[in-house]
Amino acid sequence: MRSVVSRRRLLAGLLLAPLLTGCFASGGGDGTSEGDAAGGSRLRVALAFPPAENLSPYGADATLLSRLGVTEGLTALDANGSAAPALATSWTRENDRTWMFTLREAAFQDGEKVTPDAVASALTHAAEADPEPAALSGVTLEAAKEGSDKVRVTTDAPDPALPLRLTSPGLAILSPKAYGDARPDPVGTATGPFELTEVNGATAATLDRFDDYWGGRAQAAGIDARFIADGTARTNALRTGQVDIAEAVPVSQAASLDQETRKETATTRTTSLLLNTKSGAFEDAGLRAAAREAIDTSVFAEDVYEGVADPGAGIYGPAVTWAADLRTAPTGRAEATDPDGTTVTIATYDNRPELPEVAQVLQQQLERAGFTVKLEVREYSRLESDALAGKFDAFVGARNTLLDTGDPVSILASDYTCDGAYNLALLCDKDVDRAVEEAEGLADTDKRRRAAMAAEAAVLGTDAVVPLVHQRIITGVGTDVQGVILDPYERTLVGTGTRR
Amino acid sequence: MPAVVQALGVSLMLMAAALVVAAGTAAAVCARTLRLGVRRRLHQRRGAGGTAAVLAALPEFLLASVLAAVVGVHLGWLPALGWYGPQYLVLPALALGLPAGALLGRLLDDMLPAAFAEDWALAAAARGIGGREVARMAVRRCVPGLLPNIGLFVTGLTGGAVAVEQIFDIPGLGRTTLQAAVAQDLPVLQAGTLALVLLAAVAGSLARLAGRLLIGPALRDSALPSLHRPERSGPRTAPLVYAALLLAVVVLGLVRDPLAVDTGARLRAPSPAHPFGTDSLGRDVLARIGHGAFGTLTLALAISAAALVAGVLLGLLPRLSEPLADTVNAVPPVLAGLLVAGVAGSGAATPALAVAAVAWVPLAAHTSALLAQERAAVHITATKGLGASRLYLLRHELLPAVVPPVARHALLRLPSVALALTALGFLGLGTQPPDPEWGLLLAENQPYVERAPWAVLAPAAVLALLGLLAVTAAGGVRLPRRQPTAAVREPESAVVPVGERV
């Protein structure tokens, strides 16, 4: 009788085995196969953020697509933060509201040619998208074909920063096929050196080299991307050789990587303390000044970020290469008054593990100066609306100062003006508004930058924001990998020259 | 929907593997009692399964971090993360199965001596039935009392293994529903919760069915001997030692400053100046443990006590509590927290309410399972025959038999209650930094487990000490007063995997 039972169990086991193996994720782990017929081996990349919106280029997934070399726009950001040619080879400003872009000869990954019609339709879809891509916030644009290789872009209001705006990953150009459904589908319809072939939910994605890329064939045969949300797990994946590149290694794990595998890049991301200027204790400019004077920013860069950051200098950090030379001293600062035990609440989020630590150090520094400090730590999505509604006295957050548009003025407009959509300091100051408005109207790059720095000085003058650190991002790169693009704007990671 | 189905498949597989590990762990925990029981030498059994209590007090996420860092990265024996084949199952299953198995093993171990003391065991020994067979029957006699808890464990692991799924990057259901809850992705959340509720219903029915198969006829005919005899637990020194140790740590910590941030001295190894080292902001770990003790312990004790009362009361009404328990247990813990916060607002009492709202479930399940057996006991029939009222039966026969093991169960779960409070922290509920609450200490130092193990191991050790204290203070059952018989044969192997017949 025993043997009957065990035989039955064996049979059940055999029947179950294929069923169970179906439950494991496919691919990814076995991407070690060296090379294929076309040459070059596949890259294994661990990314921090899984696709949140089915890889729609209009939302948060846009950066993911451009980091993997899938999508491109008409223009791209160069190392100095200026617009550089991408799908457009050149552009001219015809009048206040109109720009003309000349396209290069290129092909979509589905075999179609990149025509002015296709580009105009792609831009029109982006302009009509709901919700609008962040780069088009507050902008209405129209795009139309002009001749055989030109596209004319017209905006409602004068937009001197349009070429910079078009560098945004959210304004990627996709083939007409991509726009069938509600959301554009970038699988096999983009123009970059790598083509998405398979997306496995929030777990993994497979990319193959696009052989007809206008910039030449990529050296890697393809990419196996994995989305690993946990920072420690991502680092472990690199350390155990499961991946070749791991993005956004957390500071707490950096020490576990060898010097050759950890690459630091200064980023445009600034961690700052934003003070609620509209209600609560920090409505008083004197107390804001007292808080600013109480804070010793060197501690954060040295100790909390373990040297993987630079002390806060202004809204723009060292990754914005031109900012330091043009910076002027903040104007119109108030005299500090004695806090005398005033109670304040500092809110922050734990999605970036360093932020709660920053807040706790801030707490101690402010309490030494005479404040009484309470902390509120939540997950970001549970915090944002309360912070924007002014429920806290102060907010500690990390903000990429150039991400959406590549234009330095945009962040000032959205974060520090009366009408700003992401104004966490709830600042409404007419000097700041005037300075920002002036900068927004300038087309000349150099003048625009100078005006932006003048506006920065005006913002800092209100003490609504205390820049704490300018973060550097740590990318873990396996020793046999070459050509990883360490981009301060965090828009690219893998390019045609990346190989293993 | 396909995403949920796939995640469910992954979670079920992980759960099955964890169940195997748990069965093995439980078997190891009970091995000594089984061996001694078969030889009828249970009077020699001393100590109350300290290792098991320590293991049961270990937080899963800590075990997972340590396993991933040590076995996965440093030794390289098994993959540190991913989900690509059977070898990827081992570490997560260990992290989930060891504490759970230790808990179940402790509960089983608690009942075994009584089973060996029953007449059939003596008769079997006298008839010369093999030791292995007797051990098997003893386990079979005790498992029905645990079955509902095994059922709960199955559902709990499928939906609640978020931390372990994150550390090992496993695309399971816990993570999927958590992400959906945070992103307010209702379709996925609904599908995930529905899958869990269905699973809970299936697991609950299976557990009941298995219970009926194992002892059904005896239950129907009220022909069970009682498993619970009055205990004679002599005074023991162990709990005093543990209590003194715990007290010493707390007192030494209390005289230090838990909030003094000194970022220059971060992650220092233990030294005379900082006996337990410092954390990532240079704060003294000993001071934080000492100052966190009062808040952590009082709240955890209060919740455990409330859960015990609620569990026993609801356990008395199985018809009401069984479906309720299955449903409540199926709801992912984070969702439960969100729901309670939605009803009660995010006040100071909300996290305690949210934890208490689920903490009674295993206790109620345990109570009703024991009660079903107890009601079927021969001496109850006899008492009934003597004309005892239902109230009398309840007060003098049923409750005294059921409450002690359930109370010990509640004490065993004390550390996990303390940890559950912390798990709600990220919703903005519960303790906020820089409060030195113990769960928070573990959570905030977890990223540094490799660089500064002391900052995590010290609070974990104190939690384990608490577990030890709880178990030994409750007193293990040391029953048999019979003499070993000469007719006992040497057992070939007394270890029987608990899951074998389940």
PDB file of C-alpha atoms in Angstrom, chain A residues 283-372:
ATOM      1  CA  GLU A 283       5.195  82.619   7.983  1.00  0.00           C
ATOM      2  CA  ASP A 284       7.522  84.907   9.961  1.00  0.00           C
ATOM      3  CA  ALA A 285      10.559  85.743   7.796  1.00  0.00           C
ATOM      4  CA  GLY A 286      12.640  86.288  10.942  1.00  0.00           C
ATOM      5  CA  LEU A 287      12.078  82.693  12.059  1.00  0.00           C
ATOM      6  CA  ARG A 288      12.911  81.457   8.559  1.00  0.00           C
ATOM      7  CA  ALA A 289      16.191  83.347   8.771  1.00  0.00           C
ATOM      8  CA  ALA A 290      16.810  81.832  12.211  1.00  0.00           C
ATOM      9  CA  ALA A 291      16.240  78.345  10.777  1.00  0.00           C
ATOM     10  CA  ARG A 292      18.619  79.025   7.874  1.00  0.00           C
ATOM     11  CA  GLU A 293      21.316  80.249  10.235  1.00  0.00           C
ATOM     12  CA  ALA A 294      20.871  77.223  12.501  1.00  0.00           C
ATOM     13  CA  ILE A 295      21.540  74.737   9.721  1.00  0.00           C
ATOM     14  CA  ASP A 296      25.051  73.501   9.061  1.00  0.00           C
ATOM     15  CA  THR A 297      24.870  72.021   5.553  1.00  0.00           C
ATOM     16  CA  SER A 298      28.346  70.495   5.561  1.00  0.00           C
ATOM     17  CA  VAL A 299      27.180  67.780   7.984  1.00  0.00           C
ATOM     18  CA  PHE A 300      24.692  66.411   5.477  1.00  0.00           C
ATOM     19  CA  ALA A 301      27.082  65.986   2.575  1.00  0.00           C
ATOM     20  CA  GLU A 302      29.913  64.640   4.721  1.00  0.00           C
ATOM     21  CA  ASP A 303      28.064  62.322   7.072  1.00  0.00           C
ATOM     22  CA  VAL A 304      24.503  61.517   6.049  1.00  0.00           C
ATOM     23  CA  TYR A 305      25.454  61.171   2.377  1.00  0.00           C
ATOM     24  CA  GLU A 306      28.901  59.791   3.295  1.00  0.00           C
ATOM     25  CA  GLY A 307      30.621  62.236   0.960  1.00  0.00           C
ATOM     26  CA  VAL A 308      28.491  61.186  -2.025  1.00  0.00           C
ATOM     27  CA  ALA A 309      27.047  64.702  -2.302  1.00  0.00           C
ATOM     28  CA  ASP A 310      28.092  68.343  -2.351  1.00  0.00           C
ATOM     29  CA  PRO A 311      27.025  70.878   0.298  1.00  0.00           C
ATOM     30  CA  GLY A 312      24.080  73.021  -0.752  1.00  0.00           C
ATOM     31  CA  ALA A 313      25.161  76.168  -2.610  1.00  0.00           C
ATOM     32  CA  GLY A 314      21.878  77.260  -4.161  1.00  0.00           C
ATOM     33  CA  ILE A 315      18.897  75.861  -5.986  1.00  0.00           C
ATOM     34  CA  TYR A 316      21.240  74.674  -8.766  1.00  0.00           C
ATOM     35  CA  GLY A 317      24.169  72.475  -7.825  1.00  0.00           C
ATOM     36  CA  PRO A 318      27.553  71.807  -9.414  1.00  0.00           C
ATOM     37  CA  ALA A 319      25.995  69.562 -12.085  1.00  0.00           C
ATOM     38  CA  VAL A 320      24.496  72.703 -13.611  1.00  0.00           C
ATOM     39  CA  THR A 321      27.942  73.640 -14.811  1.00  0.00           C
ATOM     40  CA  TRP A 322      27.359  77.329 -15.548  1.00  0.00           C
ATOM     41  CA  ALA A 323      25.486  78.169 -12.327  1.00  0.00           C
ATOM     42  CA  ALA A 324      28.384  78.756  -9.924  1.00  0.00           C
ATOM     43  CA  ASP A 325      30.006  81.431 -12.135  1.00  0.00           C
ATOM     44  CA  LEU A 326      26.812  83.436 -12.536  1.00  0.00           C
ATOM     45  CA  ARG A 327      25.595  83.179  -8.916  1.00  0.00           C
ATOM     46  CA  THR A 328      24.888  86.432  -7.047  1.00  0.00           C
ATOM     47  CA  ALA A 329      24.354  86.888  -3.321  1.00  0.00           C
ATOM     48  CA  PRO A 330      20.753  86.507  -2.086  1.00  0.00           C
ATOM     49  CA  THR A 331      19.010  89.834  -1.727  1.00  0.00           C
ATOM     50  CA  GLY A 332      16.595  91.204   0.862  1.00  0.00           C
ATOM     51  CA  ARG A 333      17.073  88.637   3.610  1.00  0.00           C
ATOM     52  CA  ALA A 334      15.311  89.316   6.932  1.00  0.00           C
ATOM     53  CA  GLU A 335      17.022  89.586  10.322  1.00  0.00           C
ATOM     54  CA  ALA A 336      16.903  86.381  12.345  1.00  0.00           C
ATOM     55  CA  THR A 337      14.627  86.438  15.394  1.00  0.00           C
ATOM     56  CA  ASP A 338      14.828  84.237  18.478  1.00  0.00           C
ATOM     57  CA  PRO A 339      12.792  81.036  18.001  1.00  0.00           C
ATOM     58  CA  ASP A 340      12.133  80.840  21.752  1.00  0.00           C
ATOM     59  CA  GLY A 341      10.818  77.278  21.718  1.00  0.00           C
ATOM     60  CA  THR A 342       8.506  77.705  18.699  1.00  0.00           C
ATOM     61  CA  THR A 343       7.123  74.305  17.696  1.00  0.00           C
ATOM     62  CA  VAL A 344       7.486  73.312  14.039  1.00  0.00           C
ATOM     63  CA  THR A 345       6.644  70.123  12.139  1.00  0.00           C
ATOM     64  CA  ILE A 346       9.033  68.873   9.472  1.00  0.00           C
ATOM     65  CA  ALA A 347       7.586  66.414   6.969  1.00  0.00           C
ATOM     66  CA  THR A 348       9.536  64.115   4.705  1.00  0.00           C
ATOM     67  CA  TYR A 349       9.168  60.826   2.840  1.00  0.00           C
ATOM     68  CA  ASP A 350      11.001  57.536   3.156  1.00  0.00           C
ATOM     69  CA  ASN A 351      11.068  56.485  -0.515  1.00  0.00           C
ATOM     70  CA  ARG A 352      14.579  57.920  -0.517  1.00  0.00           C
ATOM     71  CA  PRO A 353      16.068  56.337   2.601  1.00  0.00           C
ATOM     72  CA  GLU A 354      18.462  59.239   3.270  1.00  0.00           C
ATOM     73  CA  LEU A 355      15.692  61.782   3.727  1.00  0.00           C
ATOM     74  CA  PRO A 356      14.438  60.610   7.153  1.00  0.00           C
ATOM     75  CA  GLU A 357      18.064  60.717   8.326  1.00  0.00           C
ATOM     76  CA  VAL A 358      18.457  64.246   6.964  1.00  0.00           C
ATOM     77  CA  ALA A 359      15.280  65.268   8.784  1.00  0.00           C
ATOM     78  CA  GLN A 360      16.527  63.837  12.060  1.00  0.00           C
ATOM     79  CA  VAL A 361      19.804  65.743  11.792  1.00  0.00           C
ATOM     80  CA  LEU A 362      17.844  68.902  10.917  1.00  0.00           C
ATOM     81  CA  GLN A 363      15.711  68.302  13.975  1.00  0.00           C
ATOM     82  CA  GLN A 364      18.749  68.307  16.190  1.00  0.00           C
ATOM     83  CA  GLN A 365      20.279  71.407  14.578  1.00  0.00           C
ATOM     84  CA  LEU A 366      17.042  73.370  14.845  1.00  0.00           C
ATOM     85  CA  GLU A 367      16.445  72.282  18.433  1.00  0.00           C
ATOM     86  CA  ARG A 368      19.910  73.505  19.353  1.00  0.00           C
ATOM     87  CA  ALA A 369      18.917  76.905  17.963  1.00  0.00           C
ATOM     88  CA  GLY A 370      15.816  77.004  20.140  1.00  0.00           C
ATOM     89  CA  PHE A 371      13.058  75.440  18.024  1.00  0.00           C
ATOM     90  CA  THR A 372      10.928  72.520  19.175  1.00  0.00           C
TER      91      THR A 372
END
